[in-house]
Coordinates of C-alpha atoms in Angstrom, one line a residue:
Chain A
M3 CA 0.0 0.0 0.0
Y4 CA 1.3 3.4 -0.7
G5 CA 0.4 7.1 -1.0
S6 CA 2.3 9.6 -3.0
S7 CA 3.1 11.8 -0.1
A8 CA 6.8 12.5 -0.7
A9 CA 7.4 11.1 -4.1
F10 CA 9.0 14.0 -6.0
D11 CA 11.7 16.5 -5.6
T12 CA 13.4 19.1 -7.8
P13 CA 16.8 18.4 -9.2
K14 CA 19.6 20.0 -7.3
K15 CA 21.0 23.3 -8.7
G16 CA 23.6 22.6 -11.3
E17 CA 22.5 19.0 -11.7
E18 CA 19.8 19.7 -14.3
I19 CA 20.7 18.0 -17.6
V20 CA 19.8 19.5 -21.0
E21 CA 18.4 16.8 -23.1
D22 CA 18.8 16.3 -26.8
P23 CA 15.7 18.1 -28.1
K24 CA 15.1 15.7 -30.9
K25 CA 15.1 12.6 -28.7
L26 CA 13.0 14.4 -26.1
A27 CA 10.4 15.3 -28.7
I28 CA 10.2 11.7 -29.9
F29 CA 9.9 10.5 -26.3
E30 CA 7.2 13.0 -25.4
A31 CA 5.3 12.1 -28.6
R32 CA 5.3 8.4 -27.6
I33 CA 3.9 9.2 -24.2
E34 CA 1.3 11.5 -25.8
R35 CA 0.2 8.6 -27.9
G36 CA -0.2 6.4 -24.8
E37 CA 2.8 4.2 -25.5
K38 CA 4.7 2.6 -22.6
I39 CA 8.3 3.3 -22.1
E40 CA 10.4 0.2 -21.6
P41 CA 13.8 -0.2 -19.8
N42 CA 16.0 -0.1 -22.9
D43 CA 14.2 2.8 -24.5
W44 CA 15.8 6.3 -24.4
M45 CA 14.4 8.4 -21.6
P46 CA 15.4 11.8 -20.2
H47 CA 17.6 11.7 -17.2
E48 CA 15.0 13.5 -15.0
Y49 CA 12.4 10.9 -16.0
R50 CA 14.6 8.1 -14.9
R51 CA 15.6 9.8 -11.7
Q52 CA 12.1 10.6 -10.6
L53 CA 10.8 7.1 -11.5
I54 CA 13.6 5.5 -9.5
R55 CA 12.7 7.7 -6.6
M56 CA 9.0 7.0 -6.9
I57 CA 9.2 3.3 -7.4
E58 CA 11.8 2.9 -4.7
Q59 CA 9.7 4.8 -2.2
H60 CA 6.8 2.7 -3.1
A61 CA 8.8 -0.5 -2.6
H62 CA 10.1 0.8 0.8
S63 CA 6.5 1.6 1.8
E64 CA 5.5 -1.9 1.1
I65 CA 8.1 -3.5 3.3
I66 CA 7.9 -0.9 6.0
G67 CA 4.1 -1.0 5.7
A68 CA 4.3 -4.6 6.6
L69 CA 5.5 -3.7 10.1
P70 CA 2.7 -1.9 11.8
E71 CA 0.2 -4.7 10.8
G72 CA 2.8 -7.4 11.1
T73 CA 3.1 -6.8 14.8
W74 CA -0.6 -7.9 15.1
I75 CA -0.2 -11.2 13.3
T76 CA 0.7 -12.9 16.5
R77 CA -2.2 -11.3 18.3
A78 CA -5.0 -11.5 15.7
P79 CA -8.2 -12.8 17.2
G80 CA -9.0 -16.2 15.9
F81 CA -7.9 -18.4 13.0
K82 CA -9.7 -16.5 10.3
R83 CA -8.2 -13.1 11.1
K84 CA -4.8 -14.6 11.8
L85 CA -4.6 -16.5 8.5
A86 CA -5.9 -13.5 6.5
L87 CA -3.5 -11.1 8.1
I88 CA -0.4 -13.2 7.5
A89 CA -1.4 -13.7 3.9
K90 CA -2.1 -10.0 3.5
V91 CA 1.2 -8.8 5.1
Q92 CA 3.0 -11.5 3.0
D93 CA 1.4 -9.9 -0.1
E94 CA 2.7 -6.5 0.9
I95 CA 6.2 -7.9 1.2
G96 CA 5.7 -9.5 -2.2
H97 CA 4.7 -6.1 -3.6
G98 CA 7.9 -4.7 -2.3
H99 CA 9.8 -7.5 -4.0
L100 CA 8.0 -6.8 -7.3
L101 CA 8.6 -3.1 -7.1
Y102 CA 12.3 -3.4 -6.2
A103 CA 12.6 -5.5 -9.4
A104 CA 10.7 -2.8 -11.4
A105 CA 13.1 -0.1 -10.0
E106 CA 16.1 -2.2 -10.8
T107 CA 15.2 -2.0 -14.5
L108 CA 16.1 1.7 -14.2
G109 CA 19.6 1.0 -13.0
K110 CA 19.5 1.0 -9.2
S111 CA 20.1 -2.3 -7.4
R112 CA 17.9 -3.6 -4.5
E113 CA 20.9 -3.5 -2.2
E114 CA 21.5 0.2 -3.0
M115 CA 17.8 1.0 -2.4
I116 CA 17.7 -0.8 0.9
N117 CA 20.9 0.9 2.0
D118 CA 19.4 4.2 1.2
L119 CA 16.3 3.3 3.2
I120 CA 18.3 2.5 6.2
N121 CA 20.6 5.5 6.0
G122 CA 17.5 7.7 5.7
K123 CA 18.3 9.0 2.2
S124 CA 15.2 7.6 0.7
K125 CA 11.7 7.8 2.2
Y126 CA 8.6 5.7 2.5
S127 CA 5.0 6.6 3.0
N128 CA 4.6 8.7 6.1
V129 CA 1.5 6.8 7.2
F130 CA 3.7 3.9 8.5
N131 CA 5.4 6.1 11.0
Y132 CA 2.3 5.9 13.2
P133 CA 1.7 3.0 15.7
A134 CA -1.1 0.5 15.4
K135 CA -2.2 0.7 19.0
T136 CA -5.1 -1.7 19.1
W137 CA -6.7 -4.4 16.9
A138 CA -9.1 -1.7 15.7
D139 CA -6.2 0.2 14.2
V140 CA -5.4 -2.9 12.2
T141 CA -8.9 -2.7 10.7
V142 CA -8.6 1.0 10.0
I143 CA -5.3 0.4 8.2
G144 CA -6.7 -2.6 6.4
F145 CA -9.8 -0.7 5.2
L146 CA -9.0 3.0 4.8
I147 CA -5.3 3.1 4.3
D148 CA -5.5 0.2 1.8
A149 CA -8.4 2.0 0.1
G150 CA -6.2 5.1 -0.2
A151 CA -3.4 3.1 -1.6
I152 CA -5.8 1.6 -4.2
V153 CA -6.9 5.0 -5.3
N154 CA -3.3 6.0 -5.8
Q155 CA -2.1 2.9 -7.4
L156 CA -5.0 2.5 -9.9
I157 CA -4.2 5.9 -11.2
N158 CA -0.5 5.3 -11.3
A159 CA -1.1 2.0 -13.2
T160 CA -2.1 4.1 -16.2
G161 CA 1.3 5.9 -16.2
S162 CA 4.0 5.7 -18.9
Y163 CA 6.7 3.4 -17.5
G164 CA 5.9 -0.2 -18.6
P165 CA 7.5 -2.3 -15.8
Y166 CA 5.9 -0.1 -13.1
C167 CA 2.5 -0.2 -14.6
R168 CA 2.5 -4.0 -15.0
A169 CA 3.7 -4.4 -11.4
L170 CA 0.9 -2.1 -10.3
E171 CA -1.8 -4.0 -12.2
R172 CA -0.9 -7.1 -10.3
I173 CA -0.6 -5.2 -7.0
C174 CA -4.0 -3.6 -7.4
Y175 CA -5.6 -7.0 -8.1
E176 CA -4.2 -8.3 -4.8
E177 CA -5.0 -5.1 -2.9
S178 CA -8.7 -5.4 -3.8
F179 CA -8.7 -8.6 -1.7
H180 CA -6.9 -6.8 1.1
L181 CA -9.6 -4.1 1.0
K182 CA -12.3 -6.7 1.4
Q183 CA -10.7 -8.3 4.4
G184 CA -9.9 -4.9 5.9
H185 CA -13.5 -3.7 5.4
E186 CA -14.9 -6.9 6.8
G187 CA -12.9 -6.6 10.0
F188 CA -13.9 -3.0 10.2
V189 CA -17.6 -3.8 9.8
Y190 CA -17.3 -6.5 12.5
L191 CA -16.1 -4.0 15.0
A192 CA -18.6 -1.3 13.9
T193 CA -21.5 -3.6 14.3
G194 CA -20.1 -5.4 17.4
T195 CA -20.3 -4.6 21.1
P196 CA -20.2 -1.0 22.5
L197 CA -16.6 -1.6 23.4
Q198 CA -15.7 -2.8 19.9
R199 CA -17.4 0.3 18.4
K200 CA -15.5 2.5 20.8
M201 CA -12.2 0.9 19.9
L202 CA -13.0 1.5 16.3
Q203 CA -14.1 5.1 16.6
D204 CA -11.0 5.9 18.7
A205 CA -8.8 4.3 16.0
I206 CA -10.5 6.4 13.3
N207 CA -9.9 9.5 15.4
R208 CA -6.2 8.6 15.8
W209 CA -5.7 7.8 12.1
W210 CA -7.6 10.8 10.7
E211 CA -4.6 13.1 10.5
P212 CA -2.3 10.4 8.9
I213 CA -5.2 9.7 6.4
M214 CA -5.4 13.4 5.6
H215 CA -1.7 13.5 5.1
F216 CA -1.7 10.3 3.0
F217 CA -2.0 11.9 -0.5
G218 CA 0.4 14.6 0.3
P219 CA 0.3 18.4 0.7
P220 CA -2.5 20.4 -1.0
D221 CA -1.8 21.3 -4.7
K222 CA -1.3 25.0 -3.8
I223 CA 1.8 24.2 -1.7
S224 CA 3.0 21.1 -3.6
Q225 CA 6.1 21.2 -5.6
H226 CA 5.8 21.9 -9.3
T227 CA 4.8 18.6 -11.0
E228 CA 3.6 19.8 -14.4
K229 CA 6.4 18.1 -16.3
L230 CA 6.0 14.9 -14.4
M231 CA 2.3 14.9 -15.2
K232 CA 3.1 15.5 -18.9
W233 CA 5.5 12.5 -18.8
K234 CA 2.8 10.5 -17.0
V235 CA 5.0 9.8 -14.0
K236 CA 2.5 11.6 -11.8
M237 CA -1.0 10.9 -12.9
A238 CA -3.2 13.0 -10.7
T239 CA -2.8 15.8 -8.2
N240 CA -2.8 15.2 -4.5
D241 CA -6.0 17.1 -4.0
D242 CA -7.8 15.2 -6.8
M243 CA -6.8 11.8 -5.3
R244 CA -7.9 12.9 -1.8
Q245 CA -11.3 14.0 -3.2
K246 CA -11.7 10.7 -5.0
F247 CA -10.8 8.8 -1.9
F248 CA -13.4 10.7 0.2
D249 CA -16.0 10.1 -2.5
Q250 CA -15.5 6.4 -2.6
Y251 CA -14.9 5.6 1.0
I252 CA -16.3 8.2 3.4
P253 CA -19.9 7.2 2.7
K254 CA -19.0 3.6 3.8
V255 CA -17.7 5.0 7.2
Y256 CA -20.9 7.1 7.6
E257 CA -23.2 4.2 6.8
L258 CA -21.8 2.4 9.8
G259 CA -22.8 5.3 12.0
L260 CA -19.2 6.3 12.6
T261 CA -17.9 9.9 12.6
I262 CA -15.0 11.8 11.2
P263 CA -13.2 13.9 13.8
D264 CA -13.4 17.2 11.9
P265 CA -16.4 19.4 12.5
K266 CA -15.9 21.1 9.1
F267 CA -15.9 17.9 7.2
K268 CA -18.7 17.7 4.7
K269 CA -19.5 17.4 1.0
N270 CA -20.4 20.7 -0.6
D271 CA -23.3 19.7 -2.9
E272 CA -22.8 22.8 -5.1
T273 CA -19.2 22.2 -5.9
G274 CA -19.3 18.4 -5.5
K275 CA -16.1 18.7 -3.4
W276 CA -15.4 17.7 0.2
E277 CA -14.6 20.5 2.6
Y278 CA -12.3 19.9 5.6
T279 CA -10.0 21.5 8.0
E280 CA -6.5 21.4 6.6
P281 CA -4.4 19.0 8.7
D282 CA -1.2 20.3 10.2
W283 CA 1.2 20.2 7.2
D284 CA 4.2 21.3 9.3
R285 CA 3.7 18.1 11.2
F286 CA 3.6 16.2 8.0
F287 CA 7.0 17.5 7.0
E288 CA 8.3 16.8 10.5
V289 CA 7.3 13.2 10.3
I290 CA 8.8 12.8 6.8
N291 CA 12.0 14.2 8.2
G292 CA 12.3 11.5 10.8
N293 CA 10.4 12.9 13.8
G294 CA 7.2 10.9 13.7
P295 CA 6.2 8.5 16.5
C296 CA 7.6 5.4 14.9
N297 CA 10.3 6.5 12.4
K298 CA 13.1 5.3 14.6
E299 CA 11.4 2.0 15.5
R300 CA 10.6 1.2 11.9
L301 CA 14.2 1.8 10.7
E302 CA 15.6 -0.1 13.6
V303 CA 13.6 -3.2 12.6
R304 CA 14.8 -2.9 9.1
R305 CA 18.4 -2.3 10.3
W306 CA 18.1 -5.4 12.5
A307 CA 17.0 -7.5 9.5
E308 CA 19.8 -6.2 7.4
E309 CA 22.5 -6.7 10.0
H310 CA 21.4 -10.1 11.2
G311 CA 20.7 -11.3 7.6
R312 CA 24.0 -10.2 6.2
W313 CA 25.8 -13.5 6.6
V314 CA 23.0 -15.2 4.6
R315 CA 23.2 -12.7 1.8
N316 CA 27.0 -12.9 1.7
A317 CA 26.9 -16.7 1.6
L318 CA 24.3 -16.7 -1.3
Y319 CA 26.0 -13.9 -3.2
D320 CA 27.3 -14.8 -6.6
P321 CA 28.9 -12.0 -8.6
K322 CA 28.0 -13.8 -11.8
Y323 CA 24.4 -12.8 -11.4
K324 CA 23.4 -9.2 -11.9
S325 CA 19.8 -8.2 -11.8
V326 CA 20.2 -4.5 -12.6
M327 CA 19.6 -3.4 -16.1
P328 CA 22.4 -1.4 -17.7
L329 CA 21.4 2.2 -18.3
A330 CA 19.9 2.7 -21.7
Chain B
M9 CA -9.9 -48.3 20.6
K10 CA -10.3 -45.4 22.9
K11 CA -11.2 -42.0 21.5
K12 CA -8.9 -40.6 24.1
A13 CA -5.8 -42.0 22.4
I14 CA -6.6 -40.6 19.0
K15 CA -7.5 -37.2 20.5
D16 CA -4.2 -37.2 22.2
L17 CA -2.4 -37.8 19.0
I18 CA -4.3 -35.1 17.1
Y19 CA -3.8 -32.6 19.9
K20 CA -0.1 -33.0 19.9
M21 CA 0.1 -32.7 16.1
A22 CA -2.2 -29.7 16.1
D23 CA -0.4 -27.9 18.9
D24 CA 3.0 -28.5 17.2
E25 CA 1.7 -27.0 14.0
L26 CA 0.1 -24.0 15.7
I27 CA 3.1 -23.1 17.8
I28 CA 5.7 -23.5 15.1
G29 CA 3.4 -21.6 12.7
H30 CA 3.2 -18.8 15.2
R31 CA 7.0 -18.8 15.4
N32 CA 7.3 -18.8 11.6
S33 CA 4.9 -15.8 11.4
E34 CA 7.2 -13.9 13.7
W35 CA 9.8 -13.7 10.8
T36 CA 7.5 -11.3 9.0
G37 CA 9.5 -8.2 8.1
L38 CA 12.7 -9.6 9.6
G39 CA 14.0 -12.1 7.0
P40 CA 17.5 -11.9 5.8
I41 CA 16.2 -11.4 2.3
I42 CA 12.7 -10.5 1.1
E43 CA 12.3 -13.9 -0.4
E44 CA 12.7 -15.5 3.0
D45 CA 10.1 -13.2 4.6
I46 CA 7.7 -14.5 2.0
S47 CA 8.8 -18.1 2.5
F48 CA 8.4 -18.1 6.3
S49 CA 5.1 -16.3 5.9
S50 CA 3.9 -19.1 3.5
M51 CA 5.0 -21.8 5.9
A52 CA 3.3 -20.0 8.8
Q53 CA 0.1 -20.1 6.9
D54 CA 0.5 -23.7 6.0
K55 CA 1.2 -24.8 9.6
I56 CA -1.5 -22.7 11.1
G57 CA -3.9 -24.0 8.4
H58 CA -3.0 -27.6 9.4
A59 CA -3.6 -26.8 13.0
L60 CA -7.0 -25.5 12.1
A61 CA -7.8 -28.6 10.1
L62 CA -6.8 -30.8 13.0
Y63 CA -8.7 -28.8 15.6
T64 CA -11.7 -29.0 13.3
I65 CA -11.5 -32.8 13.3
L66 CA -11.4 -32.6 17.1
Q67 CA -14.5 -30.5 17.1
E68 CA -16.5 -32.3 14.5
T69 CA -15.6 -35.9 15.4
F70 CA -14.6 -35.8 19.0
G71 CA -16.9 -33.2 20.4
E72 CA -14.1 -30.8 21.5
P73 CA -14.8 -27.0 21.6
D74 CA -14.4 -25.0 18.4
P75 CA -10.9 -24.3 17.0
D76 CA -10.7 -20.7 18.2
T77 CA -11.5 -21.6 21.8
V78 CA -9.1 -24.6 21.8
A79 CA -6.2 -22.7 20.2
F80 CA -6.6 -19.3 21.7
L81 CA -8.1 -19.8 25.1
R82 CA -6.8 -23.1 26.4
P83 CA -4.5 -23.0 29.4
G84 CA -0.8 -23.7 28.7
K85 CA -0.7 -26.9 30.7
E86 CA -3.2 -28.4 28.4
F87 CA -1.0 -27.9 25.3
K88 CA 0.8 -30.9 24.0
C89 CA 3.3 -29.3 21.7
C90 CA 7.0 -30.3 22.0
H91 CA 9.5 -27.9 23.5
F92 CA 11.4 -27.5 20.2
T93 CA 8.4 -25.6 18.6
E94 CA 8.2 -23.3 21.6
M95 CA 11.7 -21.9 21.4
P96 CA 12.1 -18.3 20.4
N97 CA 13.2 -17.8 16.8
G98 CA 16.7 -16.5 17.7
E99 CA 18.7 -16.0 14.6
Y100 CA 17.9 -17.2 11.2
D101 CA 20.4 -20.1 11.6
F102 CA 18.4 -21.7 14.4
S103 CA 15.1 -21.0 12.7
L104 CA 16.3 -22.6 9.5
I105 CA 17.7 -25.7 11.3
R106 CA 14.4 -26.0 13.2
H107 CA 12.4 -25.7 10.1
F108 CA 14.5 -28.3 8.4
L109 CA 14.3 -30.8 11.3
F110 CA 10.7 -30.2 12.1
D111 CA 9.4 -30.2 8.5
H112 CA 11.0 -33.5 7.6
A113 CA 9.4 -35.1 10.7
E114 CA 6.1 -33.5 9.8
K115 CA 6.2 -34.8 6.2
I116 CA 7.0 -38.3 7.3
R117 CA 4.2 -38.3 9.9
Y118 CA 1.6 -37.3 7.4
E119 CA 2.9 -39.8 4.8
Y120 CA 2.4 -42.6 7.4
L121 CA -1.0 -41.2 8.2
E122 CA -2.1 -41.7 4.6
S123 CA -2.6 -45.4 5.6
S124 CA -3.9 -44.9 9.1
S125 CA -6.9 -46.7 10.4
E126 CA -8.4 -43.4 11.4
Q127 CA -10.2 -42.1 8.4
N128 CA -10.2 -38.4 9.4
L129 CA -6.4 -38.5 9.5
V130 CA -6.2 -40.3 6.2
N131 CA -8.4 -37.7 4.5
L132 CA -6.3 -34.8 5.9
A133 CA -3.0 -36.5 5.2
K134 CA -4.0 -37.2 1.6
K135 CA -4.9 -33.6 1.2
I136 CA -1.7 -32.1 2.6
T137 CA 1.2 -34.5 1.9
G138 CA 1.4 -33.0 -1.7
E139 CA 2.0 -29.5 -0.3
L140 CA 4.4 -30.7 2.4
K141 CA 7.1 -31.4 -0.1
Y142 CA 7.6 -27.7 -0.8
P143 CA 8.6 -26.5 2.7
V144 CA 10.9 -29.5 2.8
L145 CA 12.4 -28.6 -0.5
H146 CA 12.8 -25.1 0.7
A147 CA 14.6 -26.2 3.9
D148 CA 16.9 -28.7 2.0
T149 CA 17.8 -26.0 -0.6
F150 CA 18.8 -23.5 2.0
I151 CA 20.7 -26.1 4.1
H152 CA 22.5 -27.0 1.0
Q153 CA 23.3 -23.5 -0.1
L154 CA 24.3 -22.1 3.3
G155 CA 26.1 -25.3 4.3
N156 CA 28.2 -25.0 1.2
G157 CA 28.2 -21.2 1.2
S158 CA 30.7 -19.2 3.2
E159 CA 32.9 -20.3 6.1
E160 CA 30.6 -18.3 8.4
S161 CA 27.3 -19.7 7.1
H162 CA 28.7 -23.2 7.4
A163 CA 29.9 -22.6 11.0
R164 CA 26.6 -21.0 12.0
L165 CA 24.5 -23.9 10.7
Q166 CA 26.8 -26.5 12.4
T167 CA 26.7 -24.6 15.7
A168 CA 22.9 -24.3 15.5
I169 CA 22.4 -28.0 14.9
N170 CA 24.9 -28.9 17.6
E171 CA 23.0 -26.7 20.0
C172 CA 19.4 -27.8 19.2
F173 CA 19.6 -31.4 18.0
D174 CA 19.0 -33.1 21.3
Q175 CA 16.0 -30.9 21.9
S176 CA 14.6 -31.6 18.5
L177 CA 14.2 -35.3 19.5
G178 CA 11.4 -34.1 21.7
I179 CA 9.3 -34.2 18.5
F180 CA 9.4 -38.0 19.0
E181 CA 8.6 -38.1 22.7
L182 CA 6.2 -41.0 23.2
G183 CA 2.6 -40.1 23.9
E184 CA 0.6 -41.7 26.8
F185 CA -1.3 -43.9 24.4
E186 CA 1.6 -44.9 22.1
Q187 CA 1.2 -48.7 22.1
E188 CA -2.6 -48.5 21.7
L189 CA -2.2 -46.3 18.6
I190 CA 0.4 -48.7 17.1
D191 CA -1.7 -51.8 17.9
N192 CA -4.8 -50.2 16.3
K193 CA -2.8 -49.1 13.3
V194 CA -3.4 -45.4 13.7
F195 CA 0.2 -44.8 13.0
P196 CA 3.4 -46.8 13.3
G197 CA 4.7 -45.0 16.4
E198 CA 7.3 -42.4 17.1
K199 CA 10.3 -44.7 17.0
A200 CA 9.5 -45.7 13.4
L201 CA 9.0 -42.1 12.5
R202 CA 12.3 -41.2 14.1
S203 CA 14.3 -43.8 12.3
R204 CA 12.9 -42.8 8.9
W205 CA 13.6 -39.1 9.8
F206 CA 17.3 -40.0 10.4
E207 CA 17.4 -41.7 7.1
E208 CA 16.0 -38.6 5.4
I209 CA 17.9 -35.8 7.1
T210 CA 21.4 -37.5 7.1
P211 CA 22.1 -37.3 3.3
V212 CA 20.9 -33.7 3.1
L213 CA 23.2 -32.7 6.0
E214 CA 26.1 -34.7 4.4
G215 CA 25.5 -32.8 1.1
A216 CA 25.9 -29.6 3.0
K217 CA 29.0 -30.8 4.8
L218 CA 27.2 -30.7 8.1
K219 CA 27.5 -33.3 10.8
L220 CA 24.8 -34.6 13.1
P221 CA 26.2 -34.2 16.7
D222 CA 26.4 -37.1 19.1
I223 CA 23.3 -37.3 21.2
K224 CA 24.1 -36.3 24.8
N225 CA 20.7 -36.3 26.3
E226 CA 17.8 -38.0 24.5
E227 CA 15.2 -36.6 26.8
V228 CA 16.3 -33.0 27.2
G229 CA 13.4 -31.8 25.0
F230 CA 10.8 -34.1 26.6
G231 CA 7.8 -33.1 28.6
G232 CA 5.7 -31.2 26.1
R233 CA 3.5 -34.2 25.2
K234 CA 2.6 -34.4 28.9
G235 CA 1.8 -30.7 29.3
H236 CA 5.1 -29.6 30.8
H237 CA 6.5 -26.7 28.9
T238 CA 9.4 -24.3 28.6
E239 CA 9.1 -20.8 30.0
H240 CA 8.6 -19.6 26.4
L241 CA 5.1 -21.1 25.8
Q242 CA 3.0 -19.1 28.2
P243 CA 4.1 -15.6 27.0
L244 CA 3.4 -16.8 23.4
L245 CA -0.1 -17.9 24.3
D246 CA -0.7 -14.7 26.2
E247 CA 0.2 -12.7 23.2
M248 CA -1.9 -14.9 20.9
S249 CA -5.0 -14.4 23.0
E250 CA -4.5 -10.8 23.8
V251 CA -7.3 -9.5 21.6
L252 CA -9.7 -12.4 21.9
T253 CA -9.6 -12.3 25.7
I254 CA -10.9 -8.6 25.7
D255 CA -14.2 -10.3 25.0
P256 CA -14.1 -14.0 24.3
E257 CA -17.8 -14.2 23.8
T258 CA -18.1 -11.9 20.9
K259 CA -17.0 -12.1 17.2
W260 CA -13.9 -10.2 16.1

């Protein structure tokens, strides 16, 4: 699961590359015609750089995203929930696997990506820097966060880079099952005992801000992404995706008699848009920059896995095999 | 033939599967490579799925409570799992060796049960022996690769097997109704299982240049089948039942 919260940046001063205008024109015309760009095709440096950054962050989000839910596998109430949760978290790790492979086609190896994750150079979705405090949090993640991820990923699956789109198609297919199990667990609590309902409402209240942050800052303060949209790297603006998510899923929260912890939150019938209190965007950037409630813990776990698994990787390593595509 | 004897056999098999499945699931997010995260997750699902199938037989044929109650709410002293399954995961070397030793024993057990006099077990065994070859293949492959890998990986596996081999023999601790089960052709008994297990694991270890250590204490891992457990079982059970015990009467 993934949201595009921190996917793009601007090239550093002095690092912008002037592309051959003829090649660029052919490339842009291909994208305009709806063709997919494949690993060995010519592509602008900036296209490659942003795609690596985006796919890598997406992959990290999958493996870090496995952690908050993963800690509940051992506590899931009953066989049905336990088996579903293991399978779901396993899928998320599998998505990471698939996405690292997609990013490798652009010239960065999985090892380099994981090293950059651990040393803090590359990010992952902010939403995973929050704790899953109770079982109800697991159902909120499984329903609403997964739903947000689907909104994001379905749109991205129509992008221009072939390997990423194909990975996303498969991921979305699996995510639709995740959403079903998340929604079912959510409904069970919503229609359960007063204690279960309270647990769920509390969890929604806790997760509301991370959910608002999920699609990234409002368009008016977002970085300039026109070129990325033209190249079909970014497929929709943050605000558009957020509105789409509200349209599809907030009614499902309301129909269970649950509330959204924002007195301003409502749909404006005239504009067709949802209105809300802007969440604290300073806090969003603070969390991205490492100061969220679980940033340290998440990276510590990843670091443990890297350090304690190094002997296995070293023993299996064979320099004959290289899975990174040469730069086109 | 007493129902009690078959129930005892099914309980120990089911409890082994549940507890080792739980341990496998703890590797989620921690594996040395992503592929191993995924493998241990698959094996966790298989094992817990087998436990569920066995508890379901207990409920439907032997009148025991439903699987969730039996697995999540039973007191620790009523569990019949062997100590080997209870041990914390430790490092990947121990987890891999345990997976190798346990899964070979599991596969052999179910292969024998395909010709059991207890029809419920025959049906289940026929269903799952086909899938049991994959975790065994996984274990054998990794034992082979890491045993023949680096000096460090070889030393780690040898140390792990030296340290846990005696305890793994607890898998074959005799049950209270052992002779009755053999006489009634439910299964050929733990001794027969154990000798076939030796035959199967020895060539794999040899191929990985690993040695089986001399057995120092046959019974060091015994007690589980009688309800005596290591200090690691109860915290595991407490964690497993943490949510369900908030309100055991309701659906989650």
